[in-house]
Amino acid sequence: MPFLGQDWRSPGQSWVKTADGWTRFLDEKSGGYVGDISSFRKKDDHNKENLFNSLNYDVAAKKRKKDLLNNKAKIQYFHQEKWIYVHKGSTKERHGYCTLGEAFNRLDFSSAILDSRRFNYVVRLLELIAKSQLTSLSGIAQKNYMNILEKVVQKVLEDQQNIRLIRELLQTLYTSLCTLVQRVGKSVLVGNINMWVHRMESILHWQQQLNNIQITRPAFKGTTFTDLPLCLQLNIMQRLSDGRDLVSLGQVAPDLQVLSEDRLLWKKLCQYHFTDRQIRKRLILSDKGQLDWKKMYFKLIRCYPRKEQYGDTLQLCRHCHILSWKGTDHPCTANNPETCSTSLSPQDFINLFRF
């Protein structure tokens, strides 16, 4: 072969490999056009510059990702007692580090029940878990649940307050456990069946203790509720958000019985808990042709959920996805941390960990 060991290309030509293949260019000595090779060199320099910038961007992106992971690890570590990090992702653990059981363990609910502003919130959360979320808790979380419940009962026995609220909670839990224990063959509960039978016996014992409470009238000889003017008595009764409390108050004295039947009192109670549309669907007329607001209220609570009101709630920071009690600071990196916090109802808290 004549070209073996020799450059087979014509004199004055340059072959450069490009993205489209090998391309022939003429150099200046051959009298050819230089524009092609110069434009290629400019394009090649531009590609090299883009490649360099891309490498720098990848390095910077990896560094930011590493720093972010380190910060998340620190947040998860330092927030064991007062707050927890809730990661939003697309995996099975939809909210990242925490399931409902882990969040229930990390947030200090044992201390929260000692705060009167948080007591009703924790009780409502325990009730919602008892209704539908017991099987989603781990064994440790279930044990923690029973320990918190025992502390709640002991607090009520000591203070002699919120008795009806805890009775309803215990009854809800006992009913749920009766249903779950019957399905023990499907392994819906964590632990030995005898352990759960013992817990059910504890619930019955707590119910008996609550039923045996004898509320003693304090030895107070000053001004009592009935000594106040009628307008003040009505003003105080309007602060009650549960109609059953009004009925109980009316059973104390004949004068209070008359006040507890006030139509305006029950009307405001209905308007506080329910919308106008819900009220219009459940209208009830009395014998005199007037709206019976008291009967309407008890009919409405059987059909619709009542408005929930709490002195203190859990807060979710939308910027850094941290759960904490209201008033508990966390190292938020937002410019205006106050605008990033959202109050969560007990049901909203449970919904965070559904996937």
CSV table of C-alpha atoms in Angstrom, one decimal:
chain,number,residue,atom,x,y,z
A,1,MET,CA,0.0,0.0,0.0
A,2,PRO,CA,1.6,3.3,-1.1
A,3,PHE,CA,0.2,5.3,1.9
A,4,LEU,CA,1.4,2.9,4.6
A,5,GLY,CA,3.5,4.8,7.1
A,6,GLN,CA,2.8,8.1,5.4
A,7,ASP,CA,0.3,10.9,6.0
A,8,TRP,CA,-2.4,10.3,3.4
A,9,ARG,CA,-3.9,13.7,3.8
A,10,SER,CA,-3.2,16.4,1.1
A,11,PRO,CA,-0.6,19.1,2.0
A,12,GLY,CA,-2.1,22.2,3.7
A,13,GLN,CA,-5.1,20.3,5.2
A,14,SER,CA,-6.0,19.7,8.8
A,15,TRP,CA,-8.4,17.1,10.1
A,16,VAL,CA,-10.1,17.8,13.4
A,17,LYS,CA,-12.5,15.5,15.2
A,18,THR,CA,-15.8,17.2,16.1
A,19,ALA,CA,-19.2,16.2,17.4
A,20,ASP,CA,-20.3,15.5,13.8
A,21,GLY,CA,-17.2,13.4,12.9
A,22,TRP,CA,-13.8,14.3,11.3
A,23,THR,CA,-13.8,17.7,9.6
A,24,ARG,CA,-11.2,18.9,7.1
A,25,PHE,CA,-9.9,22.5,7.5
A,26,LEU,CA,-7.4,24.5,5.4
A,27,ASP,CA,-4.4,26.2,7.0
A,28,GLU,CA,-3.2,29.7,6.2
A,29,LYS,CA,-0.1,28.6,4.2
A,30,SER,CA,-2.2,26.7,1.7
A,31,GLY,CA,-4.1,29.9,0.8
A,32,GLY,CA,-7.4,28.4,1.9
A,33,TYR,CA,-10.0,30.0,4.1
A,34,VAL,CA,-9.1,30.5,7.7
A,35,GLY,CA,-12.6,31.3,8.9
A,36,ASP,CA,-13.6,27.6,9.3
A,37,ILE,CA,-10.7,26.7,11.6
A,38,SER,CA,-10.9,29.9,13.7
A,39,SER,CA,-14.6,29.4,14.2
A,40,PHE,CA,-14.0,25.9,15.3
A,41,ARG,CA,-11.3,27.0,17.7
A,42,LYS,CA,-13.7,29.6,19.2
A,43,LYS,CA,-16.3,26.9,19.5
A,44,ASP,CA,-13.8,24.5,21.1
A,45,ASP,CA,-12.7,27.2,23.6
A,46,HIS,CA,-16.4,27.9,24.4
A,47,ASN,CA,-17.1,24.2,25.0
A,48,LYS,CA,-14.0,23.9,27.3
A,49,GLU,CA,-15.3,27.0,29.2
A,50,ASN,CA,-18.7,25.5,29.6
A,51,LEU,CA,-17.2,22.2,30.7
A,52,PHE,CA,-15.1,24.0,33.4
A,53,ASN,CA,-18.2,26.0,34.6
A,54,SER,CA,-20.2,22.8,34.7
A,55,LEU,CA,-17.6,21.0,36.9
A,56,ASN,CA,-17.4,24.0,39.2
A,57,TYR,CA,-21.2,23.9,39.5
A,58,ASP,CA,-21.3,20.2,40.3
A,59,VAL,CA,-18.7,20.7,43.0
A,60,ALA,CA,-20.6,23.6,44.5
A,61,ALA,CA,-23.9,21.6,44.3
A,62,LYS,CA,-22.3,18.6,46.1
A,63,LYS,CA,-20.9,20.9,48.8
A,64,ARG,CA,-24.3,22.5,49.4
A,65,LYS,CA,-26.0,19.1,49.5
A,66,LYS,CA,-23.4,17.9,52.0
A,67,ASP,CA,-23.9,21.0,54.2
A,68,LEU,CA,-27.6,20.6,54.0
A,69,LEU,CA,-27.4,17.0,55.2
A,70,ASN,CA,-25.1,18.0,58.0
A,71,ASN,CA,-27.5,20.7,59.1
A,72,LYS,CA,-30.5,18.3,59.0
A,73,ALA,CA,-28.5,15.9,61.2
A,74,LYS,CA,-27.8,18.6,63.7
A,75,ILE,CA,-31.4,19.7,63.7
A,76,GLN,CA,-32.6,16.2,64.3
A,77,TYR,CA,-30.1,15.8,67.2
A,78,PHE,CA,-30.7,19.1,69.0
A,79,HIS,CA,-34.5,19.0,68.7
A,80,GLN,CA,-35.1,15.7,70.5
A,81,GLU,CA,-36.8,17.4,73.5
A,82,LYS,CA,-38.5,20.6,72.2
A,83,TRP,CA,-39.0,20.1,68.5
A,84,ILE,CA,-38.5,17.6,65.7
A,85,TYR,CA,-37.6,17.9,62.0
A,86,VAL,CA,-40.2,16.8,59.6
A,87,HIS,CA,-38.7,16.0,56.2
A,88,LYS,CA,-40.9,16.1,53.1
A,89,GLY,CA,-39.9,13.6,50.5
A,90,SER,CA,-41.3,11.3,47.9
A,91,THR,CA,-40.4,8.0,49.5
A,92,LYS,CA,-42.6,5.7,51.6
A,93,GLU,CA,-41.7,7.8,54.7
A,94,ARG,CA,-43.5,10.7,53.2
A,95,HIS,CA,-42.4,13.1,55.9
A,96,GLY,CA,-38.9,11.7,56.3
A,97,TYR,CA,-37.4,11.1,59.7
A,98,CYS,CA,-40.6,10.6,61.7
A,99,THR,CA,-43.5,8.3,61.7
A,100,LEU,CA,-46.5,9.2,63.9
A,101,GLY,CA,-45.1,6.9,66.7
A,102,GLU,CA,-41.6,8.5,66.5
A,103,ALA,CA,-43.1,12.0,66.6
A,104,PHE,CA,-45.3,11.0,69.5
A,105,ASN,CA,-42.3,9.8,71.4
A,106,ARG,CA,-40.1,12.8,70.7
A,107,LEU,CA,-42.5,15.5,71.5
A,108,ASP,CA,-42.7,15.8,75.3
A,109,PHE,CA,-46.4,15.2,75.8
A,110,SER,CA,-45.8,14.1,79.4
A,111,SER,CA,-44.8,17.6,80.3
A,112,ALA,CA,-47.5,19.1,78.0
A,113,ILE,CA,-50.3,17.7,80.1
A,114,LEU,CA,-49.0,19.7,83.1
A,115,ASP,CA,-49.7,22.9,81.2
A,116,SER,CA,-53.4,23.8,81.4
A,117,ARG,CA,-53.1,25.4,77.9
A,118,ARG,CA,-52.0,22.2,76.3
A,119,PHE,CA,-54.0,19.7,78.3
A,120,ASN,CA,-57.1,19.6,76.1
A,121,TYR,CA,-54.9,19.4,73.0
A,122,VAL,CA,-53.1,16.3,74.2
A,123,VAL,CA,-56.3,14.7,75.3
A,124,ARG,CA,-57.9,15.2,71.9
A,125,LEU,CA,-54.8,13.8,70.3
A,126,LEU,CA,-55.0,10.7,72.5
A,127,GLU,CA,-58.6,10.3,71.6
A,128,LEU,CA,-57.9,10.5,67.8
A,129,ILE,CA,-55.1,7.9,68.1
A,130,ALA,CA,-57.4,5.6,70.1
A,131,LYS,CA,-60.0,5.8,67.4
A,132,SER,CA,-57.9,4.9,64.4
A,133,GLN,CA,-54.2,5.1,64.8
A,134,LEU,CA,-53.3,2.6,67.6
A,135,THR,CA,-52.1,0.0,65.1
A,136,SER,CA,-49.8,2.5,63.4
A,137,LEU,CA,-47.8,3.0,66.6
A,138,SER,CA,-44.7,1.0,67.4
A,139,GLY,CA,-44.4,-1.1,70.6
A,140,ILE,CA,-42.5,1.7,72.3
A,141,ALA,CA,-45.0,4.3,71.2
A,142,GLN,CA,-47.9,2.2,72.4
A,143,LYS,CA,-46.2,1.9,75.8
A,144,ASN,CA,-45.5,5.6,75.9
A,145,TYR,CA,-49.2,6.2,75.0
A,146,MET,CA,-50.4,4.2,78.0
A,147,ASN,CA,-47.9,5.9,80.3
A,148,ILE,CA,-49.1,9.4,79.2
A,149,LEU,CA,-52.7,8.3,79.6
A,150,GLU,CA,-52.0,7.1,83.2
A,151,LYS,CA,-50.5,10.5,84.0
A,152,VAL,CA,-53.6,12.2,82.5
A,153,VAL,CA,-55.9,10.1,84.7
A,154,GLN,CA,-53.8,10.8,87.8
A,155,LYS,CA,-53.9,14.6,87.1
A,156,VAL,CA,-57.7,14.5,86.8
A,157,LEU,CA,-58.0,12.5,90.0
A,158,GLU,CA,-55.9,15.1,91.8
A,159,ASP,CA,-57.4,18.2,90.3
A,160,GLN,CA,-61.0,16.9,90.0
A,161,GLN,CA,-61.4,18.7,86.7
A,162,ASN,CA,-62.1,17.6,83.1
A,163,ILE,CA,-63.7,14.4,84.5
A,164,ARG,CA,-66.2,13.9,81.6
A,165,LEU,CA,-63.5,14.6,79.0
A,166,ILE,CA,-61.3,11.8,80.3
A,167,ARG,CA,-64.3,9.4,80.8
A,168,GLU,CA,-65.0,9.8,77.1
A,169,LEU,CA,-61.4,9.2,76.2
A,170,LEU,CA,-61.2,6.0,78.3
A,171,GLN,CA,-64.4,4.7,76.8
A,172,THR,CA,-63.2,5.4,73.2
A,173,LEU,CA,-59.9,3.6,73.9
A,174,TYR,CA,-61.6,0.6,75.6
A,175,THR,CA,-64.1,0.2,72.7
A,176,SER,CA,-61.2,0.3,70.1
A,177,LEU,CA,-59.2,-2.2,72.1
A,178,CYS,CA,-62.1,-4.6,72.4
A,179,THR,CA,-62.4,-4.5,68.6
A,180,LEU,CA,-58.7,-5.0,68.0
A,181,VAL,CA,-58.3,-7.8,70.6
A,182,GLN,CA,-60.9,-9.8,68.7
A,183,ARG,CA,-58.8,-9.5,65.6
A,184,VAL,CA,-55.6,-10.7,67.4
A,185,GLY,CA,-55.1,-13.5,64.9
A,186,LYS,CA,-54.3,-10.8,62.3
A,187,SER,CA,-51.5,-9.4,64.5
A,188,VAL,CA,-52.9,-6.0,64.6
A,189,LEU,CA,-51.5,-5.2,68.0
A,190,VAL,CA,-47.8,-5.2,69.0
A,191,GLY,CA,-47.0,-7.4,72.0
A,192,ASN,CA,-48.5,-10.3,73.9
A,193,ILE,CA,-52.3,-10.5,74.1
A,194,ASN,CA,-52.1,-10.9,77.9
A,195,MET,CA,-50.3,-7.5,78.1
A,196,TRP,CA,-53.2,-5.9,76.3
A,197,VAL,CA,-55.8,-7.6,78.5
A,198,HIS,CA,-53.9,-6.2,81.5
A,199,ARG,CA,-54.1,-2.7,79.9
A,200,MET,CA,-57.8,-3.1,79.4
A,201,GLU,CA,-58.2,-4.0,83.0
A,202,SER,CA,-56.3,-0.8,83.9
A,203,ILE,CA,-58.6,1.2,81.8
A,204,LEU,CA,-61.6,-0.3,83.7
A,205,HIS,CA,-59.9,0.5,87.0
A,206,TRP,CA,-59.4,4.1,85.9
A,207,GLN,CA,-63.0,4.4,84.9
A,208,GLN,CA,-64.1,3.2,88.3
A,209,GLN,CA,-61.8,5.7,90.0
A,210,LEU,CA,-63.3,8.5,88.0
A,211,ASN,CA,-66.8,7.4,88.8
A,212,ASN,CA,-66.0,7.3,92.5
A,213,ILE,CA,-64.9,10.9,92.6
A,214,GLN,CA,-66.8,12.9,95.2
A,215,ILE,CA,-66.4,16.7,94.5
A,216,THR,CA,-66.5,18.5,97.8
A,217,ARG,CA,-67.8,22.0,98.0
A,218,PRO,CA,-65.0,24.3,99.2
A,219,ALA,CA,-65.4,26.0,102.5
A,220,PHE,CA,-65.8,29.5,101.0
A,221,LYS,CA,-68.1,32.0,102.6
A,222,GLY,CA,-67.5,34.9,100.2
A,223,THR,CA,-69.4,35.8,97.0
A,224,THR,CA,-70.6,32.9,95.0
A,225,PHE,CA,-71.6,32.6,91.3
A,226,THR,CA,-75.3,32.9,92.2
A,227,ASP,CA,-74.6,36.1,94.1
A,228,LEU,CA,-73.5,37.9,91.0
A,229,PRO,CA,-75.9,40.0,88.9
A,230,LEU,CA,-77.9,38.2,86.3
A,231,CYS,CA,-76.1,40.0,83.4
A,232,LEU,CA,-72.7,38.8,84.8
A,233,GLN,CA,-74.0,35.3,85.2
A,234,LEU,CA,-75.1,35.2,81.6
A,235,ASN,CA,-71.8,36.7,80.5
A,236,ILE,CA,-69.9,33.9,82.2
A,237,MET,CA,-72.2,31.2,80.9
A,238,GLN,CA,-71.6,32.5,77.3
A,239,ARG,CA,-68.0,31.6,77.8
A,240,LEU,CA,-68.8,27.9,78.0
A,241,SER,CA,-68.2,26.1,74.7
A,242,ASP,CA,-70.0,22.8,75.5
A,243,GLY,CA,-73.7,22.6,75.8
A,244,ARG,CA,-73.4,19.8,78.3
A,245,ASP,CA,-71.7,22.2,80.7
A,246,LEU,CA,-74.7,24.5,80.5
A,247,VAL,CA,-77.0,21.7,81.3
A,248,SER,CA,-74.9,20.6,84.3
A,249,LEU,CA,-74.8,24.2,85.5
A,250,GLY,CA,-78.5,24.5,85.3
A,251,GLN,CA,-78.9,21.5,87.6
A,252,VAL,CA,-77.0,23.3,90.4
A,253,ALA,CA,-79.8,25.7,91.4
A,254,PRO,CA,-83.3,26.6,90.3
A,255,ASP,CA,-82.3,30.1,89.3
A,256,LEU,CA,-79.4,28.8,87.2
A,257,GLN,CA,-81.9,26.4,85.5
A,258,VAL,CA,-83.9,29.3,84.2
A,259,LEU,CA,-80.7,31.0,82.9
A,260,SER,CA,-79.5,27.9,81.2
A,261,GLU,CA,-82.6,27.7,79.1
A,262,ASP,CA,-82.1,31.2,77.6
A,263,ARG,CA,-82.7,31.0,73.9
A,264,LEU,CA,-80.0,33.6,73.0
A,265,LEU,CA,-77.5,31.6,75.0
A,266,TRP,CA,-78.1,28.5,72.9
A,267,LYS,CA,-78.3,30.5,69.7
A,268,LYS,CA,-74.8,31.9,70.2
A,269,LEU,CA,-73.6,28.4,71.0
A,270,CYS,CA,-74.9,27.1,67.7
A,271,GLN,CA,-73.5,30.0,65.7
A,272,TYR,CA,-70.1,29.5,67.3
A,273,HIS,CA,-69.7,25.8,66.5
A,274,PHE,CA,-71.6,25.5,63.2
A,275,THR,CA,-72.1,27.4,59.9
A,276,ASP,CA,-75.3,29.0,58.8
A,277,ARG,CA,-75.7,26.4,56.1
A,278,GLN,CA,-75.5,23.6,58.7
A,279,ILE,CA,-78.0,25.4,60.9
A,280,ARG,CA,-80.5,25.9,58.1
A,281,LYS,CA,-80.5,22.1,57.4
A,282,ARG,CA,-81.3,21.2,61.0
A,283,LEU,CA,-84.1,23.7,61.9
A,284,ILE,CA,-86.4,22.7,64.8
A,285,LEU,CA,-89.5,24.7,65.8
A,286,SER,CA,-90.9,24.7,69.3
A,287,ASP,CA,-94.6,24.5,70.2
A,288,LYS,CA,-94.7,28.3,70.1
A,289,GLY,CA,-93.4,28.4,66.5
A,290,GLN,CA,-90.0,29.6,67.5
A,291,LEU,CA,-86.6,28.1,66.8
A,292,ASP,CA,-85.6,25.7,69.5
A,293,TRP,CA,-81.9,26.4,69.7
A,294,LYS,CA,-81.2,24.0,72.5
A,295,LYS,CA,-82.6,21.0,70.6
A,296,MET,CA,-81.0,22.2,67.4
A,297,TYR,CA,-77.6,22.3,69.2
A,298,PHE,CA,-77.7,18.7,70.3
A,299,LYS,CA,-79.0,17.6,66.9
A,300,LEU,CA,-76.1,19.5,65.2
A,301,ILE,CA,-73.4,17.9,67.3
A,302,ARG,CA,-74.6,14.5,66.3
A,303,CYS,CA,-74.3,15.4,62.6
A,304,TYR,CA,-71.3,17.7,62.4
A,305,PRO,CA,-68.0,18.1,64.3
A,306,ARG,CA,-67.8,21.0,66.8
A,307,LYS,CA,-65.3,23.8,66.5
A,308,GLU,CA,-62.1,23.0,68.4
A,309,GLN,CA,-60.4,25.6,70.5
A,310,TYR,CA,-57.1,25.2,72.4
A,311,GLY,CA,-55.0,27.5,74.5
A,312,ASP,CA,-51.8,26.2,72.9
A,313,THR,CA,-51.2,24.1,69.8
A,314,LEU,CA,-48.3,22.5,67.9
A,315,GLN,CA,-46.8,24.7,65.2
A,316,LEU,CA,-45.3,23.6,61.8
A,317,CYS,CA,-42.7,25.8,60.3
A,318,ARG,CA,-43.3,25.8,56.5
A,319,HIS,CA,-39.8,27.0,55.8
A,320,CYS,CA,-37.7,24.4,57.7
A,321,HIS,CA,-40.4,21.8,58.4
A,322,ILE,CA,-39.9,21.8,62.2
A,323,LEU,CA,-42.6,20.8,64.6
A,324,SER,CA,-42.7,22.6,68.0
A,325,TRP,CA,-45.1,23.9,70.6
A,326,LYS,CA,-46.3,27.4,70.2
A,327,GLY,CA,-43.8,29.8,71.9
A,328,THR,CA,-40.9,27.4,71.6
A,329,ASP,CA,-38.1,29.0,69.4
A,330,HIS,CA,-36.2,27.0,66.8
A,331,PRO,CA,-33.2,28.1,64.6
A,332,CYS,CA,-35.3,29.1,61.6
A,333,THR,CA,-33.3,30.5,58.7
A,334,ALA,CA,-36.3,32.4,57.1
A,335,ASN,CA,-36.3,36.2,56.9
A,336,ASN,CA,-39.6,36.4,58.8
A,337,PRO,CA,-40.0,33.2,60.9
A,338,GLU,CA,-43.3,34.5,62.4
A,339,THR,CA,-45.0,34.3,59.0
A,340,CYS,CA,-43.9,30.7,58.4
A,341,SER,CA,-45.5,29.0,61.4
A,342,THR,CA,-48.9,27.3,60.9
A,343,SER,CA,-51.0,26.1,63.8
A,344,LEU,CA,-51.9,22.4,63.7
A,345,SER,CA,-55.0,20.9,65.1
A,346,PRO,CA,-54.7,17.3,66.6
A,347,GLN,CA,-56.1,15.9,63.3
A,348,ASP,CA,-53.7,18.0,61.2
A,349,PHE,CA,-50.8,16.6,63.3
A,350,ILE,CA,-51.9,13.0,62.6
A,351,ASN,CA,-52.4,13.8,58.9
A,352,LEU,CA,-48.8,14.9,58.6
A,353,PHE,CA,-47.7,11.3,58.9
A,354,ARG,CA,-50.2,9.6,56.6
A,355,PHE,CA,-48.9,8.2,53.4
